[in-house]
mmCIF file of C-alpha atoms in Angstrom:
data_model
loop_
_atom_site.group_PDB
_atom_site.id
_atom_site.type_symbol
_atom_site.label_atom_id
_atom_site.label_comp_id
_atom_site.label_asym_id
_atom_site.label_seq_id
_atom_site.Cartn_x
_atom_site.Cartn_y
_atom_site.Cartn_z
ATOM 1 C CA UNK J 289 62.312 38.215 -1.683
ATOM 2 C CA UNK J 290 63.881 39.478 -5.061
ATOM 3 C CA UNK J 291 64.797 43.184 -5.292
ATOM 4 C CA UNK J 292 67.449 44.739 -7.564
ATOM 5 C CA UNK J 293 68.746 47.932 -6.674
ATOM 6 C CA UNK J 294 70.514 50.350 -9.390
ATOM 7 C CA UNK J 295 73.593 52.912 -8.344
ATOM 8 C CA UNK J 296 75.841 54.634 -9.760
ATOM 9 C CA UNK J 297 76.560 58.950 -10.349
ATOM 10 C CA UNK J 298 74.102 61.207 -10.439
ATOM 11 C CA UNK J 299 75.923 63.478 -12.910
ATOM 12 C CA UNK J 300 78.045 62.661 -15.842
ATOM 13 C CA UNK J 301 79.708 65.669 -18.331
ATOM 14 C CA UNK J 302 79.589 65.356 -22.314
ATOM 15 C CA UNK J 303 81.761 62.433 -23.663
ATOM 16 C CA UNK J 304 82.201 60.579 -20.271
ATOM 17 C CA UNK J 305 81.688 57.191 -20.014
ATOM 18 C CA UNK J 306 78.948 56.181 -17.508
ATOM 19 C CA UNK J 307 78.774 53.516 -15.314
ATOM 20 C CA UNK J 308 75.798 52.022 -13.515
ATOM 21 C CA UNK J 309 75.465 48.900 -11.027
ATOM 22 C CA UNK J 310 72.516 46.383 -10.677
ATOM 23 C CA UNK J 311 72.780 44.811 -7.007
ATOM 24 C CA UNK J 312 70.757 42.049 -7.006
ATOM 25 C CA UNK J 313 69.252 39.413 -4.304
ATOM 26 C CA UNK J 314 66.270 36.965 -3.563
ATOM 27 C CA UNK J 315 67.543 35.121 -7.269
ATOM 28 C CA UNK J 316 70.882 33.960 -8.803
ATOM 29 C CA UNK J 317 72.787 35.196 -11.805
ATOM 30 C CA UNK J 318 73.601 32.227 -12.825
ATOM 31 C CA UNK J 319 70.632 29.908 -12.524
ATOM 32 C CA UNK J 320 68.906 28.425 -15.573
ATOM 33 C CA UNK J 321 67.985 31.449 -18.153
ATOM 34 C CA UNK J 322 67.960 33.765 -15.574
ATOM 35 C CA UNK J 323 68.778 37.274 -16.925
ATOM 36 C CA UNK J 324 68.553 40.998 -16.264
ATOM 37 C CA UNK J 325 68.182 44.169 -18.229
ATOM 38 C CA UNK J 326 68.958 48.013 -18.463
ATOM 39 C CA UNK J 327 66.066 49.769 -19.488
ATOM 40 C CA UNK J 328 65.932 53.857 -19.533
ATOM 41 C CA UNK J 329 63.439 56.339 -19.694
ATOM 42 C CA UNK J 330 64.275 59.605 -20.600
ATOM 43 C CA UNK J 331 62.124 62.499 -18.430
ATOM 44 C CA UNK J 332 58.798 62.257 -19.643
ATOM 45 C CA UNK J 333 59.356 60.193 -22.374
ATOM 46 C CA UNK J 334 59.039 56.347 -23.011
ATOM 47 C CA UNK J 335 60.818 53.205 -21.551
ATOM 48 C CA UNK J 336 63.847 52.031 -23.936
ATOM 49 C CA UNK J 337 65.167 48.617 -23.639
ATOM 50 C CA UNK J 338 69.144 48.808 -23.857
ATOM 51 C CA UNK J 339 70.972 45.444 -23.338
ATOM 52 C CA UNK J 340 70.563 42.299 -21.381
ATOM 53 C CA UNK J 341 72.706 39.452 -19.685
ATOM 54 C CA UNK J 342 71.638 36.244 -19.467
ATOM 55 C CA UNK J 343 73.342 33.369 -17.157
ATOM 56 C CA UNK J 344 74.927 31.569 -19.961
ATOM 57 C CA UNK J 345 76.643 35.303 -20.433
ATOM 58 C CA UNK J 346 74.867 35.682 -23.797
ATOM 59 C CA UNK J 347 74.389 39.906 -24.412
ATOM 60 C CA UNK J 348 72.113 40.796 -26.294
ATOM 61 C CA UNK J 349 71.566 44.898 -26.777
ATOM 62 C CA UNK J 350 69.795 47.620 -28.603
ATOM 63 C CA UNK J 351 70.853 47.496 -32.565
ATOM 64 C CA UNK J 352 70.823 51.514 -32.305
ATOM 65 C CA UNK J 353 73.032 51.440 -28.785
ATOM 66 C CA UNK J 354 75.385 48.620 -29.232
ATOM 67 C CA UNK J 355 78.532 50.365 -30.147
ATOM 68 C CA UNK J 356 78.265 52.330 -26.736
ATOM 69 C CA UNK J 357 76.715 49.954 -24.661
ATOM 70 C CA UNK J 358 78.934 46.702 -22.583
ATOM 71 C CA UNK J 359 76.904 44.893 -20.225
ATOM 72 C CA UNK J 360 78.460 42.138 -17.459
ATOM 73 C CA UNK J 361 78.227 40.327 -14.528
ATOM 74 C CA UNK J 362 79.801 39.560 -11.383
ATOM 75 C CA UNK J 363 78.024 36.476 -9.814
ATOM 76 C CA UNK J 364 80.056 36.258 -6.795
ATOM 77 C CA UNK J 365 78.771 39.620 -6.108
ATOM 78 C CA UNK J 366 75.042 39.449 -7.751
ATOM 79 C CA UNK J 367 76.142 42.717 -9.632
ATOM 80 C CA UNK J 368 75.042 43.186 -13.379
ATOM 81 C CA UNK J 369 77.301 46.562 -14.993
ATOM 82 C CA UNK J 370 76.197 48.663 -17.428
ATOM 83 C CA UNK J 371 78.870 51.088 -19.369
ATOM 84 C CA UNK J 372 77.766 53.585 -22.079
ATOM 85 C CA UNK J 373 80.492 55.536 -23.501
ATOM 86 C CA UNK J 374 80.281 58.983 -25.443
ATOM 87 C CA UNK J 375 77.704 60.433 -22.582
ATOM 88 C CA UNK J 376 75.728 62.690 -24.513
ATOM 89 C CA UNK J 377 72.752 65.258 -23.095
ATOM 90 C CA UNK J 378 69.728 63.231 -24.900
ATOM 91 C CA UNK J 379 70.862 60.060 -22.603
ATOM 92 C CA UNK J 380 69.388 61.674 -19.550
ATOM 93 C CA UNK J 381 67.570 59.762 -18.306
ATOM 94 C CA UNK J 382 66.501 57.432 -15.451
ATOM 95 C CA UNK J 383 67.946 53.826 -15.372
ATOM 96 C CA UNK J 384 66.256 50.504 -14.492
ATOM 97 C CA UNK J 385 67.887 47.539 -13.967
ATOM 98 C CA UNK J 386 64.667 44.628 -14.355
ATOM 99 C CA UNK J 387 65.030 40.544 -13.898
ATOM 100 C CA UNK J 388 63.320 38.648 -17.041
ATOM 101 C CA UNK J 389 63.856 34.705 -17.538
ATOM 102 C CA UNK J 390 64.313 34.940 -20.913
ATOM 103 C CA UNK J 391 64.056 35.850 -24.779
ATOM 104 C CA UNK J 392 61.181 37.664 -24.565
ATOM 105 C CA UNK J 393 59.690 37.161 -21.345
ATOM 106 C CA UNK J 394 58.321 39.729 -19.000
ATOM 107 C CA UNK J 395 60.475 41.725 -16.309
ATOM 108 C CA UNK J 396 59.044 40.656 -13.727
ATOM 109 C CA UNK J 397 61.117 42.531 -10.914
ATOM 110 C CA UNK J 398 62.868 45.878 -11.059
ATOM 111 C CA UNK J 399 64.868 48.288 -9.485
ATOM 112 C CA UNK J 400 63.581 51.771 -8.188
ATOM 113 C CA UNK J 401 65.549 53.555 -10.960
ATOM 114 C CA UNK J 402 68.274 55.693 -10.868
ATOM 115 C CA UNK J 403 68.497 59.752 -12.155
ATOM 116 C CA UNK J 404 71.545 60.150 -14.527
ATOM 117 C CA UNK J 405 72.201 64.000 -15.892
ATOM 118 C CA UNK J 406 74.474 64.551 -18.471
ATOM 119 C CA UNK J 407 75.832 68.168 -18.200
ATOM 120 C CA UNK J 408 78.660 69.880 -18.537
ATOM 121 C CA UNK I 1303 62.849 48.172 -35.180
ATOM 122 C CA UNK I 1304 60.658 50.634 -34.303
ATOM 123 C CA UNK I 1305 58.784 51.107 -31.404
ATOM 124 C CA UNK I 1306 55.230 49.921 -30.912
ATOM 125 C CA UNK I 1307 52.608 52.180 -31.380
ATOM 126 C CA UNK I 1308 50.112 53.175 -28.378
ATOM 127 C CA UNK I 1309 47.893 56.191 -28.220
ATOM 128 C CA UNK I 1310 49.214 58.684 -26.389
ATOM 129 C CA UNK I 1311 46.470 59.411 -23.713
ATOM 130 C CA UNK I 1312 43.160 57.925 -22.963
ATOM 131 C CA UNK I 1313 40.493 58.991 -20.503
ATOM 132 C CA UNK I 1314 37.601 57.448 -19.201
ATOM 133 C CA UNK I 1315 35.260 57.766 -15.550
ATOM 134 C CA UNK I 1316 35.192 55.519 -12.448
ATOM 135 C CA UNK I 1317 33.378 52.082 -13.531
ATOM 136 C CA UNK I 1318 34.045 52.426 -16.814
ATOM 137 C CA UNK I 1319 35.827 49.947 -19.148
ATOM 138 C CA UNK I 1320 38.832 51.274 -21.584
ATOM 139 C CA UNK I 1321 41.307 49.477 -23.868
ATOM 140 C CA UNK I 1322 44.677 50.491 -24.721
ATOM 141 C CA UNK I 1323 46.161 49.287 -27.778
ATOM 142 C CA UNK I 1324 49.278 48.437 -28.906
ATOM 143 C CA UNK I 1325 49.839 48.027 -32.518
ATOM 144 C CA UNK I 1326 53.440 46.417 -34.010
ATOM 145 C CA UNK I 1327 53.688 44.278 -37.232
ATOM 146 C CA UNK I 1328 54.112 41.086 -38.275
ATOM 147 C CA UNK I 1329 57.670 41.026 -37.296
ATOM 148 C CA UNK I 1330 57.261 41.106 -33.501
ATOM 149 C CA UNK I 1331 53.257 40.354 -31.880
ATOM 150 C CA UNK I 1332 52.283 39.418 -35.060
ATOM 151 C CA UNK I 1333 54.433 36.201 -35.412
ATOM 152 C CA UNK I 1334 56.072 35.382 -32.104
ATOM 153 C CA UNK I 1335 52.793 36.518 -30.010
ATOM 154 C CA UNK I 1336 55.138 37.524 -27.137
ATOM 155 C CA UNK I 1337 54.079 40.843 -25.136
ATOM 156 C CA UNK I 1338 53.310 42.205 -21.447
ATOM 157 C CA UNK I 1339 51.755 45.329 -20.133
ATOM 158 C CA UNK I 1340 53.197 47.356 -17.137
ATOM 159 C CA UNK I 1341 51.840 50.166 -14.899
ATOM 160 C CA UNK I 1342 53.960 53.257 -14.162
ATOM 161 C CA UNK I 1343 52.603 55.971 -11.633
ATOM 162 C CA UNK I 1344 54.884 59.045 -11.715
ATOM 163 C CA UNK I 1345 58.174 58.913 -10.074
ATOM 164 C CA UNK I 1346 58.075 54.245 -9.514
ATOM 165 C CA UNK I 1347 59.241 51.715 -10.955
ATOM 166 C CA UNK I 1348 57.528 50.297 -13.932
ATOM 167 C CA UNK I 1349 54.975 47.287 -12.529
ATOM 168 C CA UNK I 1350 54.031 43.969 -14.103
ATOM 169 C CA UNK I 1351 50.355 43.940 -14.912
ATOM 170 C CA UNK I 1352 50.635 41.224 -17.241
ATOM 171 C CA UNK I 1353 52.945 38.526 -18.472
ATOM 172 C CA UNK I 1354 53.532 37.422 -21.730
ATOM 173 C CA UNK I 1355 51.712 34.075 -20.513
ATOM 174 C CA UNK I 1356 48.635 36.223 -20.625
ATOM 175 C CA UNK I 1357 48.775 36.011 -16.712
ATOM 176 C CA UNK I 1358 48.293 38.344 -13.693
ATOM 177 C CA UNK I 1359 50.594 38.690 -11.225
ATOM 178 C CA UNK I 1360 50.134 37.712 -7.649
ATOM 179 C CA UNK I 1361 48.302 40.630 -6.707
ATOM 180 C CA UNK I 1362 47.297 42.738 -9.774
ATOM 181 C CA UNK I 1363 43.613 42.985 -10.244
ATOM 182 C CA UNK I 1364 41.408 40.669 -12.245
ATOM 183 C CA UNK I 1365 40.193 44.135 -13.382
ATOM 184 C CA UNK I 1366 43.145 44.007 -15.512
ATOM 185 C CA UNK I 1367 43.331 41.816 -18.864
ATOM 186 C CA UNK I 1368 45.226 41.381 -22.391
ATOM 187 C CA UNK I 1369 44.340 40.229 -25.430
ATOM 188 C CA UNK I 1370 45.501 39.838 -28.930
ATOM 189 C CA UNK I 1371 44.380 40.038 -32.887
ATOM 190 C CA UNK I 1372 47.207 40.162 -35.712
ATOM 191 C CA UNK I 1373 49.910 42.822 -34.917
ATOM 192 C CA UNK I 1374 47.682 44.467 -32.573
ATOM 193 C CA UNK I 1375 47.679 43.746 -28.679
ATOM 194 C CA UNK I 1376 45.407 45.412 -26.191
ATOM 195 C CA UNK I 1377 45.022 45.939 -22.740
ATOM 196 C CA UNK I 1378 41.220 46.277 -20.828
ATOM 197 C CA UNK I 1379 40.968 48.010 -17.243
ATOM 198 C CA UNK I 1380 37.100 46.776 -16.457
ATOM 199 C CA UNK I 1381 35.834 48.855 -13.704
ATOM 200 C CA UNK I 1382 38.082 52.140 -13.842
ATOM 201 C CA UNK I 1383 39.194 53.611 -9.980
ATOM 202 C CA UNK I 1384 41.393 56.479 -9.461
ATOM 203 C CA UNK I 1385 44.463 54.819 -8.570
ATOM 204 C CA UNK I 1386 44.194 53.001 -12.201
ATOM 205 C CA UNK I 1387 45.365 56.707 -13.621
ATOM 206 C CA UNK I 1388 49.001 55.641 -14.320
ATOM 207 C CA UNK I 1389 51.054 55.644 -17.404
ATOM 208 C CA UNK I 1390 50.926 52.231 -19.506
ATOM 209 C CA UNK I 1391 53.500 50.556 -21.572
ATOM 210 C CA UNK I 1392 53.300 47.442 -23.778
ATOM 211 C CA UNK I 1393 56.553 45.353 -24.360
ATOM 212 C CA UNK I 1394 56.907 42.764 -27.028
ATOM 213 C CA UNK I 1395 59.407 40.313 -28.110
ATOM 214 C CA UNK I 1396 61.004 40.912 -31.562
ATOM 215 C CA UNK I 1397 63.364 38.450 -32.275
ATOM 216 C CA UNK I 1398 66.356 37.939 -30.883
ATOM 217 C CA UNK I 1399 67.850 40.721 -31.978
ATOM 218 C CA UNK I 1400 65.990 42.694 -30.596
ATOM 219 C CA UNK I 1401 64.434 41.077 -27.690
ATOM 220 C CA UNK I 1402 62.174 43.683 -26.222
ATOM 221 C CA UNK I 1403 60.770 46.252 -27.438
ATOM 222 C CA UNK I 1404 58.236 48.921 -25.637
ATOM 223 C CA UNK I 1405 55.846 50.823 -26.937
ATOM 224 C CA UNK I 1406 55.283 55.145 -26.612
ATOM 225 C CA UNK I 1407 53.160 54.506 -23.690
ATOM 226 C CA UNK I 1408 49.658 55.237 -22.759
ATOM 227 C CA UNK I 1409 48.435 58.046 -19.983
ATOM 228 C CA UNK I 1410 45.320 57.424 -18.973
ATOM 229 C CA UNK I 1411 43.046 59.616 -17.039
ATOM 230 C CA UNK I 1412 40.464 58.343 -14.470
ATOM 231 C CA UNK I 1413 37.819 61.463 -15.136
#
C-alpha cells in the first residue's frame, strides 16, 4: 500500500526558512524513475507545482521558485525534504507531497496535505 | 510558463454530461500531448481521475473521460451525481523545465 504523509510546522514568521517532510512507504526512493513532488495550494486558490526529486537525484523545480526552493532525499529513511527560504505571507498555503514516475507523468499517490501560515 | 487555462466554474444537473476544458499552447499539450485530470473535494487530497496514458484509475468511474485537440484538453463527466461536485484541475507536461504544470481549476456544480 503506498501512502506519503507530509509534516512539518504549522506556523512560520516573515523571512524564516520553512521546512517540510514527505514520509513515504508502499514504494522506494530509489527504484527506476521513481520520483516525488511538492505541490501547494494556496487557500482557495489553485494547485502549484514546486520541485521534484527523482531516484537518479535529478531536481527539477519551478523557474519562478528555484532560488528559494532545495529539495532532497533520504532513502534510508523514505523521507523527501522540502526547504523554502525567505517565508513570505502569499506562501500560505497547504503542502502536498505526490509520487509521479516520471517527466511528466501523473501523481498518482499523495499525501493528505499539510496547513503552513506565515505570520508574524 | 504560464498556467493552463480552465473556466472557472461550470454547472450542470444529475444525468447530465459536461466538459471541462483546459486550454495551453503549443509549447506544453500541444506538442508533448502529456496531461491528467484530478478531483479535489474541499479539505482532501487532490485524486487521480485520469493519467496521462488516457487511463482510469483502479476505481474511478468510466463516467469519467479525457480527450484532446491541438493545445486544448478536455475532460467529460457523462452522467452527472452529486458527489461529482468537486473542484477539477488539469496538469500537463511542459518540458523539462518545467515538468508540470496545473491549470486555475474548474468548480463544478451538480444543480
Amino acid at each position: 500500500q503506498v501512502t506519503l504523509k507530509e509534516s512539518g510546522p504549522v506556523l512560520v514568521k516573515p523571512t524564516e526558512t520553512l521546512t517540510l517532510t514527505c514520509t513515504v512507504s508502499g514504494f522506494s526512493l530509489s527504484a527506476h524513475a521513481m520520483g516525488v513532488s511538492w505541490i501547494r495550494q494556496p487557500p482557495g486558490k489553485a494547485l502549484e507545482w514546486l520541485a521534484h526529486i527523482f531516484s537518479d537525484d535529478e531536481k527539477p523545480s519551478s523557474p519562478s521558485l528555484k532560488s528559494r526552493l532545495t529539495i532532497s532525499k533520504d532513502t534510508s529513511k523514505n523521507q523527501v525534504v522540502l526547504t523554502m527560504t525567505n517565508m513570505d505571507p502569499a506562501d500560505t498555503a497547504t503542502y502536498f507531497c505526490a509520487r509521479s514516475l516520471n517527466y511528466g507523468e501523473d501523481f498518482d499517490f499523495w499525501g493528505q496535505g499539510t496547513q503552513v501560515t506565515v505570520s508574524s | 510558463q504560464s498556467a493552463l487555462t480552465q473556466p472557472a466554474s461550470v454547472s450542470g444537473s444529475p444525468g447530465q454530461s459536461i466538459t471541462i476544458s483546459c486550454t495551453g499552447t503549443s509549447n506544453d499539450i500541444g506538442i508533448y500531448r502529456l496531461f491528467s485530470w484530478y478531483q479535489q473535494h474541499p479539505g482532501k487530497a487532490p485524486k487521480l481521475l485520469i493519467s496521462v496514458a488516457g487511463k482510469r484509475p483502479s476505481g474511478v468511474s468510466n463516467r469519467f473521460s479525457g480527450s484532446q485537440s491541438g493545445n486544448t484538453a478536455s475532460l467529460t463527466i457523462s452522467g452527472l451525481q452529486a458527489e461529482d461536485e468537486a473542484n477539477y484541475y488539469c496538469c500537463a507536461y511542459a518540458g523539462n523545465d518545467t515538468p508540470w504544470l496545473f491549470g486555475g481549476g474548474t468548480q463544478l456544480t451538480v444543480l
